[in-house]
Coordinates of C-alpha atoms and ligand atoms in Angstrom, one line a residue:
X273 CA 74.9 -240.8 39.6
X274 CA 74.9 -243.4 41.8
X275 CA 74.4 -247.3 41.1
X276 CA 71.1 -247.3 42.5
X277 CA 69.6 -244.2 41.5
X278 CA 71.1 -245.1 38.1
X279 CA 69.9 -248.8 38.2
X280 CA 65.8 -247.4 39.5
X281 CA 65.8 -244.7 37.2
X282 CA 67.4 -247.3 33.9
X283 CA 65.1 -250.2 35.3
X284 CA 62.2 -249.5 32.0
X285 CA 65.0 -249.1 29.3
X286 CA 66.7 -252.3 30.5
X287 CA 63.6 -254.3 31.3
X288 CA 64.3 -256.1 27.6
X289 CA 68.2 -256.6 28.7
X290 CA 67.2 -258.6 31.7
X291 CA 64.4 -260.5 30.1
X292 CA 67.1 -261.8 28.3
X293 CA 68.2 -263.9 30.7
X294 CA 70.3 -261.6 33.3
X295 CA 69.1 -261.1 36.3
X296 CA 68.0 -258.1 37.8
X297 CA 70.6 -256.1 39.3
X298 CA 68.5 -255.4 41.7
X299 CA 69.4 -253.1 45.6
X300 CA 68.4 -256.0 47.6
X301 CA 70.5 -258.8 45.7
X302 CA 73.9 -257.4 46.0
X303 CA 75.2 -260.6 47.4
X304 CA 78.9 -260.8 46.0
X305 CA 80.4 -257.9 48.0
X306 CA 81.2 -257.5 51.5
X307 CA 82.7 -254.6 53.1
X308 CA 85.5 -257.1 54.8
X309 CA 86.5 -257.4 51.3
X310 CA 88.4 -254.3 51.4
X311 CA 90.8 -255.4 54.2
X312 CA 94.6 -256.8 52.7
X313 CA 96.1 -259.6 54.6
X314 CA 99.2 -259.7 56.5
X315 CA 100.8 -262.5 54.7
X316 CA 101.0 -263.2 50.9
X317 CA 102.1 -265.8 48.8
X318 CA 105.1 -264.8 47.3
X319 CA 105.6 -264.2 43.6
X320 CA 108.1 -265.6 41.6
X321 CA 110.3 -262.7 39.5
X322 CA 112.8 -264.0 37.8
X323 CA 113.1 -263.1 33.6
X324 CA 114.3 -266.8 33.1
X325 CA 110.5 -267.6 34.0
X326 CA 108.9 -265.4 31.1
X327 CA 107.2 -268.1 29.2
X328 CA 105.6 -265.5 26.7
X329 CA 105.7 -261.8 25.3
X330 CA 102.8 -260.2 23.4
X331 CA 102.1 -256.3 22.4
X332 CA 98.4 -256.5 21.7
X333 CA 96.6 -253.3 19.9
X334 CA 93.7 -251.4 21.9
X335 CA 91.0 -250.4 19.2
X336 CA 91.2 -247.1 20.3
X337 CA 88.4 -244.5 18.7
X338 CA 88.5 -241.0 20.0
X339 CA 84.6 -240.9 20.4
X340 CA 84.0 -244.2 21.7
X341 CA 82.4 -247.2 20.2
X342 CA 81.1 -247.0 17.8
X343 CA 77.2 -248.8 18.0
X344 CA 75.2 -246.9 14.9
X345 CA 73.3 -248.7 12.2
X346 CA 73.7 -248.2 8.5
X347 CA 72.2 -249.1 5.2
X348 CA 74.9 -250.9 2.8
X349 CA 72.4 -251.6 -0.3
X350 CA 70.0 -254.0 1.5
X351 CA 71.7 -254.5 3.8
X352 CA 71.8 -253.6 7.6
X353 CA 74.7 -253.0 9.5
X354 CA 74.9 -252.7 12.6
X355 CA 78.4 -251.8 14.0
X356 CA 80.1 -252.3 17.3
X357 CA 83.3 -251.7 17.5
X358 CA 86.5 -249.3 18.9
X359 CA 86.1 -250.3 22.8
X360 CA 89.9 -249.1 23.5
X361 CA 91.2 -250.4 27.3
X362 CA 87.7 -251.7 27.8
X363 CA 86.6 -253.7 25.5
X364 CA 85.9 -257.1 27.6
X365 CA 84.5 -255.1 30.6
X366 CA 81.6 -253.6 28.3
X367 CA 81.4 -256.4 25.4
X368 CA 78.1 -257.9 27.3
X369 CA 76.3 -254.1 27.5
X370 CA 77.5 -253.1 24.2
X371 CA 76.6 -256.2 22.6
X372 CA 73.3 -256.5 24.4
X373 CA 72.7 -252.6 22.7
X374 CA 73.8 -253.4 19.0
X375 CA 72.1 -257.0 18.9
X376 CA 69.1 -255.4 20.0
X377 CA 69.3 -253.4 17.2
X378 CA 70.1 -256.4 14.8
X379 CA 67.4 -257.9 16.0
X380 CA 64.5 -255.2 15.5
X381 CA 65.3 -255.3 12.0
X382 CA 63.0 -258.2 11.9
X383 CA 66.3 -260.5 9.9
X384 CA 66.5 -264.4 11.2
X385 CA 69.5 -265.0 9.9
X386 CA 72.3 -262.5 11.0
X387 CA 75.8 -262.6 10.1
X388 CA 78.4 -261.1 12.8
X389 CA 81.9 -260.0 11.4
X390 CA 84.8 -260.6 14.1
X391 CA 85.3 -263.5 16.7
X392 CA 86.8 -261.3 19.1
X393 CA 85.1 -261.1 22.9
X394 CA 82.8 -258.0 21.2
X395 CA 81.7 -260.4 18.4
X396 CA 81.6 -263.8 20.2
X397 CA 79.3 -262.1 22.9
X398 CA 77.0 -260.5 20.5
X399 CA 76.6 -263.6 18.5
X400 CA 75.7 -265.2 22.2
X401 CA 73.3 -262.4 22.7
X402 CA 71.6 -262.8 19.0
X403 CA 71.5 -266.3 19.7
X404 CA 69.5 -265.9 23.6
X405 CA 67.3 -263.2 21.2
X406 CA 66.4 -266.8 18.8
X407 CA 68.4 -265.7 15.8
X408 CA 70.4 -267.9 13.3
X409 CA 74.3 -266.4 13.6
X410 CA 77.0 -267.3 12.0
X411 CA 80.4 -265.5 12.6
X412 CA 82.7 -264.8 10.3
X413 CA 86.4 -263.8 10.8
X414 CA 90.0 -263.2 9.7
X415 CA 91.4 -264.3 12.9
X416 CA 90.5 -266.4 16.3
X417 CA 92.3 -267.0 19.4
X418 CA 94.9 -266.7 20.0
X419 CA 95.5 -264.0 17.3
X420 CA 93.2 -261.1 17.7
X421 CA 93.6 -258.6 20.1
X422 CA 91.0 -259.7 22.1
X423 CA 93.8 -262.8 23.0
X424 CA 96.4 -260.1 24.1
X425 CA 94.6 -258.0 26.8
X426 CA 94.8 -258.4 30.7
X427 CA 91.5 -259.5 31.3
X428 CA 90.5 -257.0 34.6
X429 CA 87.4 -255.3 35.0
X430 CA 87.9 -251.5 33.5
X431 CA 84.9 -250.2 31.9
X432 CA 86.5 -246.6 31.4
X433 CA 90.0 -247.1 31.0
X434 CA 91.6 -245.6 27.5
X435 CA 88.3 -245.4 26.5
X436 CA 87.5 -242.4 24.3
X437 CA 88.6 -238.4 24.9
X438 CA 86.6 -236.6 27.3
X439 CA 85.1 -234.0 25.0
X440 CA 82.8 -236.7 23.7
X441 CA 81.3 -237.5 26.9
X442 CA 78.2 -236.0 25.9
X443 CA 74.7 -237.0 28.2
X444 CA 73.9 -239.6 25.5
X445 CA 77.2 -241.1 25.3
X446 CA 76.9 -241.6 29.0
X447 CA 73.4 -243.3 29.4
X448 CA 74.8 -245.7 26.5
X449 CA 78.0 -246.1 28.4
X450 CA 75.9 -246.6 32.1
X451 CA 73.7 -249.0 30.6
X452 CA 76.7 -251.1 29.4
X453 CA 78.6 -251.2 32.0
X454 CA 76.2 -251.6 34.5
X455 CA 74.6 -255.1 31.9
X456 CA 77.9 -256.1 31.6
X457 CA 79.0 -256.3 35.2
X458 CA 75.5 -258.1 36.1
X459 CA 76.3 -260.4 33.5
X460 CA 80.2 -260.8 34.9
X461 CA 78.4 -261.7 38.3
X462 CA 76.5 -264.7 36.7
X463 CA 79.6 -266.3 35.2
X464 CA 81.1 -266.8 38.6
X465 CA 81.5 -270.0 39.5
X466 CA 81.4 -271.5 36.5
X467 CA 85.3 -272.6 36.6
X468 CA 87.6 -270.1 36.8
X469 CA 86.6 -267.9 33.7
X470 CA 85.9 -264.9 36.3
X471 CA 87.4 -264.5 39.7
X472 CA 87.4 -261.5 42.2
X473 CA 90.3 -261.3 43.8
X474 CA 92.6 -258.6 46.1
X475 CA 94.0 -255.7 44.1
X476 CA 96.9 -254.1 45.9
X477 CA 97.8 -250.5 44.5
X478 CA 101.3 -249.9 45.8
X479 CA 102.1 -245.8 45.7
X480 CA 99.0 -244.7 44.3
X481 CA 98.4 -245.7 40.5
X482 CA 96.4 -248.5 39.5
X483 CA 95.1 -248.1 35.7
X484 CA 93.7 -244.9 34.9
X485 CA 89.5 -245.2 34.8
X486 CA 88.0 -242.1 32.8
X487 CA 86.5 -240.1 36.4
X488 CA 83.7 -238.9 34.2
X489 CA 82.4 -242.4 33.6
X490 CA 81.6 -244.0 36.9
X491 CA 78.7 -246.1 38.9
X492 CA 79.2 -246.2 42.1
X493 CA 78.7 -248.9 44.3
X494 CA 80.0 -251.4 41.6
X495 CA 83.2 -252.4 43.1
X496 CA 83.8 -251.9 46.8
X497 CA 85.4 -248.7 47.9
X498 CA 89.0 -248.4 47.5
X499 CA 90.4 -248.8 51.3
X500 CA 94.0 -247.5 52.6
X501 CA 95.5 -249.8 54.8
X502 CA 97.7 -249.4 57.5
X503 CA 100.8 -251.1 57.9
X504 CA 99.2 -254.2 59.9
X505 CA 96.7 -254.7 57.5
X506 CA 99.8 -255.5 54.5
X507 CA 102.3 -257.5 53.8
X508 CA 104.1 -254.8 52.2
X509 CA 107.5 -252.2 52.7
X510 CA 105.6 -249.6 51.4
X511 CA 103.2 -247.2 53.5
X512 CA 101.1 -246.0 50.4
X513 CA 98.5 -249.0 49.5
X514 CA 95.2 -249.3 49.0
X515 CA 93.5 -251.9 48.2
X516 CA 90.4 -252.8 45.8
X517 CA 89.1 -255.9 44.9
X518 CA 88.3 -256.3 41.5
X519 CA 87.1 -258.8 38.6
X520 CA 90.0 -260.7 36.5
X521 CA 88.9 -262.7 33.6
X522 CA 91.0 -266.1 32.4
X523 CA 91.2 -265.1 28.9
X524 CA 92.3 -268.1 26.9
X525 CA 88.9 -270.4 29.0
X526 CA 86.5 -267.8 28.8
X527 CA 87.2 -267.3 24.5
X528 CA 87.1 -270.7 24.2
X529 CA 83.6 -271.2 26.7
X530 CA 81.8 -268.0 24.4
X531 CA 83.1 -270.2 21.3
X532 CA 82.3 -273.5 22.6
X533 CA 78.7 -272.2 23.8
X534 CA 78.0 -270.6 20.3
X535 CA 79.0 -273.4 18.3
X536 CA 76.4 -275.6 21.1
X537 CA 73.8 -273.2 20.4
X538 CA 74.1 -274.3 16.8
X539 CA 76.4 -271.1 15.8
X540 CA 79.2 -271.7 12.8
X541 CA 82.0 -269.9 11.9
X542 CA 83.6 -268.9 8.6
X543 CA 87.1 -268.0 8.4
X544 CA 87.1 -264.8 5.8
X545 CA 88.7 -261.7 5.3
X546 CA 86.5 -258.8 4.2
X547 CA 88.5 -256.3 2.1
X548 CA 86.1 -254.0 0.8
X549 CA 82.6 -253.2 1.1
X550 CA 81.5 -255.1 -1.3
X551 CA 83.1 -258.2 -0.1
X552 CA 80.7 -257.6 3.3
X553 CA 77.5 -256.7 0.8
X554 CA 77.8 -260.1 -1.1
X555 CA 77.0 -262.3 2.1
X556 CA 74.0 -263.5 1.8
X557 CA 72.5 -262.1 5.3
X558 CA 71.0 -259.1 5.2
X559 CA 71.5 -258.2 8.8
X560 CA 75.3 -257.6 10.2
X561 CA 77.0 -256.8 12.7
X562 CA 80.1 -255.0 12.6
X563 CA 82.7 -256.5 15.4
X564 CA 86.1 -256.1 13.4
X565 CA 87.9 -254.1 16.8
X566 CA 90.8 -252.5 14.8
X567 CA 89.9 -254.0 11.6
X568 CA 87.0 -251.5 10.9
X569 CA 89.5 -248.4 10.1
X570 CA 90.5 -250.1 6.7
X571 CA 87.1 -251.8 6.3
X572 CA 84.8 -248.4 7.1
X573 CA 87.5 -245.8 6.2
X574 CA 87.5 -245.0 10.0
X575 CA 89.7 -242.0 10.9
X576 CA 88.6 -242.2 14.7
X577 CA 90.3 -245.8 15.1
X578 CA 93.7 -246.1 16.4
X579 CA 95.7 -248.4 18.1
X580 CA 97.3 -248.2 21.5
X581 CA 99.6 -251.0 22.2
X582 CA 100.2 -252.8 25.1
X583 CA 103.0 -255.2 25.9
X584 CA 102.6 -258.2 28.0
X585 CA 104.9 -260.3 30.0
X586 CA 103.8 -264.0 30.9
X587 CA 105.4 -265.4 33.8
X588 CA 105.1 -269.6 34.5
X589 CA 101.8 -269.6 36.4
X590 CA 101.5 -269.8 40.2
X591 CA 98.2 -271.5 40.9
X592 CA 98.7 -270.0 44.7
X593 CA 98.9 -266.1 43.7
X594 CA 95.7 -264.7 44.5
X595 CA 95.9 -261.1 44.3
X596 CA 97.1 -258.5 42.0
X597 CA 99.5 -255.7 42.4
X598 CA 99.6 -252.1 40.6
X599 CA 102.4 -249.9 41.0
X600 CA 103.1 -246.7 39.1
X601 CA 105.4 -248.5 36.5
X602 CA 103.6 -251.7 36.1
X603 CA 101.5 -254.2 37.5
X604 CA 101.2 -257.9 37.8
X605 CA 97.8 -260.2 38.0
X606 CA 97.6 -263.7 38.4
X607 CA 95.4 -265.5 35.7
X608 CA 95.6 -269.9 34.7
X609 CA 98.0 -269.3 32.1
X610 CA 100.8 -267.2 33.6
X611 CA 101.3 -264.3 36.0
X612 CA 100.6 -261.4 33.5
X613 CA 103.1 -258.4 33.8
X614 CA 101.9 -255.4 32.0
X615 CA 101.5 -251.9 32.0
X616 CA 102.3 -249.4 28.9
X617 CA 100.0 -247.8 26.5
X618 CA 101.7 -246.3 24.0
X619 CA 99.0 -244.4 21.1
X620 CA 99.2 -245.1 17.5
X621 CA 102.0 -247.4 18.0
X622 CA 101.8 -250.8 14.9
X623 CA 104.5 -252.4 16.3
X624 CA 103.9 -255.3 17.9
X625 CA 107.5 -256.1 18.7
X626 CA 108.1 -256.5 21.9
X627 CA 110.5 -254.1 23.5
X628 CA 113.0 -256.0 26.1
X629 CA 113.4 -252.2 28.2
X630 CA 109.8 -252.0 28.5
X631 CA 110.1 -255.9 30.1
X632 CA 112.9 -254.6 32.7
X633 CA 110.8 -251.2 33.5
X634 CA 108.0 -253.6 34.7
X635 CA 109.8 -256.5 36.9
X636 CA 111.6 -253.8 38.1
X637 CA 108.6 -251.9 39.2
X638 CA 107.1 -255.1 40.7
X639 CA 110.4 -255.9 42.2
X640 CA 110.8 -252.9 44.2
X641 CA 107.3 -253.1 45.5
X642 CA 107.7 -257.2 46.6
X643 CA 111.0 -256.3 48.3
X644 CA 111.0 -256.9 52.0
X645 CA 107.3 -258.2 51.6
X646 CA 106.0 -260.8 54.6
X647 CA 105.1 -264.0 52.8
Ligands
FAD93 C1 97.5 -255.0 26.6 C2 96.0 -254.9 26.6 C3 95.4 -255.0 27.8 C4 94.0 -254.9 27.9 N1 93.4 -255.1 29.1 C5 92.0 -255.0 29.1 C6 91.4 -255.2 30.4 O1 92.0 -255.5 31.4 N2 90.0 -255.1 30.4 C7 89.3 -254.8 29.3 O2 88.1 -254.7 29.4 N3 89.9 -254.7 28.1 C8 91.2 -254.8 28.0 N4 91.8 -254.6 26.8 C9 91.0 -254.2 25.6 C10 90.4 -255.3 24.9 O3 91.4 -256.3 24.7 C11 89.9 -254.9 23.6 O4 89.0 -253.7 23.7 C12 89.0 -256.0 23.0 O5 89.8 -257.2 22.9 C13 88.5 -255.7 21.6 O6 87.8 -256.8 21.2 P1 87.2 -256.9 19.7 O7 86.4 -258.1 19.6 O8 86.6 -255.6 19.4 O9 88.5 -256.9 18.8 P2 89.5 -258.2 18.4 O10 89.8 -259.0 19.5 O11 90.6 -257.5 17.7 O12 88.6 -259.0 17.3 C14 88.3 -258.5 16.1 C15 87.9 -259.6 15.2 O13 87.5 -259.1 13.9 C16 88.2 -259.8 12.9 N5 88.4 -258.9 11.8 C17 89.0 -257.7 11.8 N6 89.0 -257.1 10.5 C18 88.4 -258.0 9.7 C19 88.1 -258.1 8.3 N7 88.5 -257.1 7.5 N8 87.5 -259.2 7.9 C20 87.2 -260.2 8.7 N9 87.4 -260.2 10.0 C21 88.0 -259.1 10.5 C22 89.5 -260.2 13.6 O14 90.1 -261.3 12.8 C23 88.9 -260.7 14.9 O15 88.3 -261.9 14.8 C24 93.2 -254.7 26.7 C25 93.9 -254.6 25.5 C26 95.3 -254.8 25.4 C27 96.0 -254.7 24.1

């Protein structure tokens, strides 16, 4: 389906999203794209490789669950939990849709005062949304920034990617995912501009693979068309690029703006580990929201959650780098707090070592694709 078949025939389900204060998505406002967009530029600021300038390492854990996330409610006694959690490679891209779906949910339960466990982007943004919707939240968590997963991820718009296994793609899984994504990137477009906390920028992919997006779960029209480009339109050796603009999010600003916001809105949060069950029943909220990302497998006796790690590379930032770069072996994107090298995905993998070969396999991917670049 396309977006705007999708977005006319969604428009009475997601009447109550956008009365929530996000604009309608509407054909005639599609201001932020232009079809120049697509076009690369000759001449590029170079980027500085070098290991000596790795400033930081982190292997962060996807909360991977083979169906999906997980957005259900359940009694626990009296009380009413509402989960949303397991958002694999994907889980800042939809956190404003899901979180729009499960504090919907919270809130028809007719509870004032709801409690939301996990400070991670899914948790921080559905505490926001609870808040828009006039409840009393408090959050309560193990873990903040920088931490939690939700501290160790690239920050780029990829609403599919390691999402769930294809066999669960069912027609309702779908709709749920369509109507997220399609919230969540509406919601992306009204935090431009303040600071830097998103930014659209250039992505280059250099000999064909930028992070895989699940092909069954698209909306088209969202981001502009992927465009080849000849040789004079990049600055580049290679022949094969294409080139994409996307969304990047500055991670460590934009947790701290959803924290600083909720505590403004008159949110708290409680540093707590829950360990059983009963630990979550004796709150004294009766209506909950389950954001604990990886943490729900011990918590809920999950056996759909599993981790995929990811390693990360910081490089010193260069304020002037203003495009990204995927090539089959890794890519780099340019955020405030460093040039992010990334890249692997390995499934059920604790470890949160890094691994110094997996370090060399990128910069030596990026290196072989900057080599001989104009700048
Ligand atoms: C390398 C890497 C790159 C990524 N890149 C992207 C990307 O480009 N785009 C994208 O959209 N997504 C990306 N992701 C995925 C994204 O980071 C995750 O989907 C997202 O961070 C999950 O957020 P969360 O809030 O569910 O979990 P978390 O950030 O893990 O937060 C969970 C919260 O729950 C708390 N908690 C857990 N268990 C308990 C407990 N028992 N008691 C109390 N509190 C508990 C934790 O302390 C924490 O506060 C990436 C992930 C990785 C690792």
């Amino acid at each position: 389906m396309d977006r705007r078949s999708f977005l006319l025939k969604s428009g009475a389900s997601l009447g109550l999203a956008f009365a929530m204060g996000v604009s309608s998505c509407s054909p005639g406002n599609n201001l932020y794209r232009g079809s120049s967009t697509s076009l690369g530029a000759r001449r590029l600021p170079r980027v500085k490789l070098s290991p000596d300038r790795i400033i930081k390492e982190t292997v962060g854990l996807r909360p991977y669950r083979l169906s999906g996330p997980r957005l259900d409610v359940e009694m626990l006694g009296q009380k009413t939990i509402v989960h949303n959690y397991g958002h694999g490679g994907s889980g800042f891209s939809l956190s404003w849709g899901t979180g729009q779906i499960a504090a919907t949910r919270a809130a028809a339960t007719g509870h004032q005062e709801i409690a939301v466990i996990g400070c991670g982007i899914v948790g921080l943004t559905t505490a926001r949304l609870l808040q828009q919707m006039g409840k009393t939240v408090t959050i309560y968590a193990k873990e903040m920034f920088p931490k939690i997963t939700s501290s160790m991820a690239t920050g780029t718009w990829s609403p599919s990617h390691l999402l769930c296994e294809e066999e669960y793609i069912t027609p309702e899984f779908k709709t749920m995912w369509e109507q997220a994504c399609s919230y969540s990137f509406q919601t992306y477009q009204n935090l431009l501009g303040y600071g830097d906390l998103v930014t659209w920028m250039d992505h280059y992919i250099i000999n064909g693979r930028a992070p895989s997006e699940t092909p069954k779960l698209h909306i088209d029209g969202l981001l502009p068309e992927p465009k080849e480009l000849s040789r004079r339109e990049h600055p580049f050796k290679s022949k094969n690029v294409v080139n994409q603009p996307n969304m990047v999010f500055n991670i460590p600003s934009y947790l701290h703006h959803l924290t600083t916001d909720f505590l403004n809105f008159g949110g708290k949060v409680q540093i707590k580990e829950f360990k059983t069950l009963e630990d979550l029943d004796a709150l004294w909220e009766d209506g909950v929201v389950n954001c604990t990302g990886l943490g729900a497998k011990a918590l809920f006796n999950d056996e759909q959650l599993m981790p995929i790690s990811g390693q990360l590379s910081f490089l010193i930032p260069q304020p002037e780098i203003n495009y990204r770069l995927s090539t089959p072996h890794g890519y780099i994107i340019p955020r405030k707090d460093g040039l992010v090298l990334g890249g692997n995905a390995i499934r059920n993998n604790w470890n949160t070592t890094p691994n110094p070969e997996q370090t060399k396999t990128v910069i030596a991917a990026i290196n072989e694709a900057l080599v001989g670049m104009r700048s």
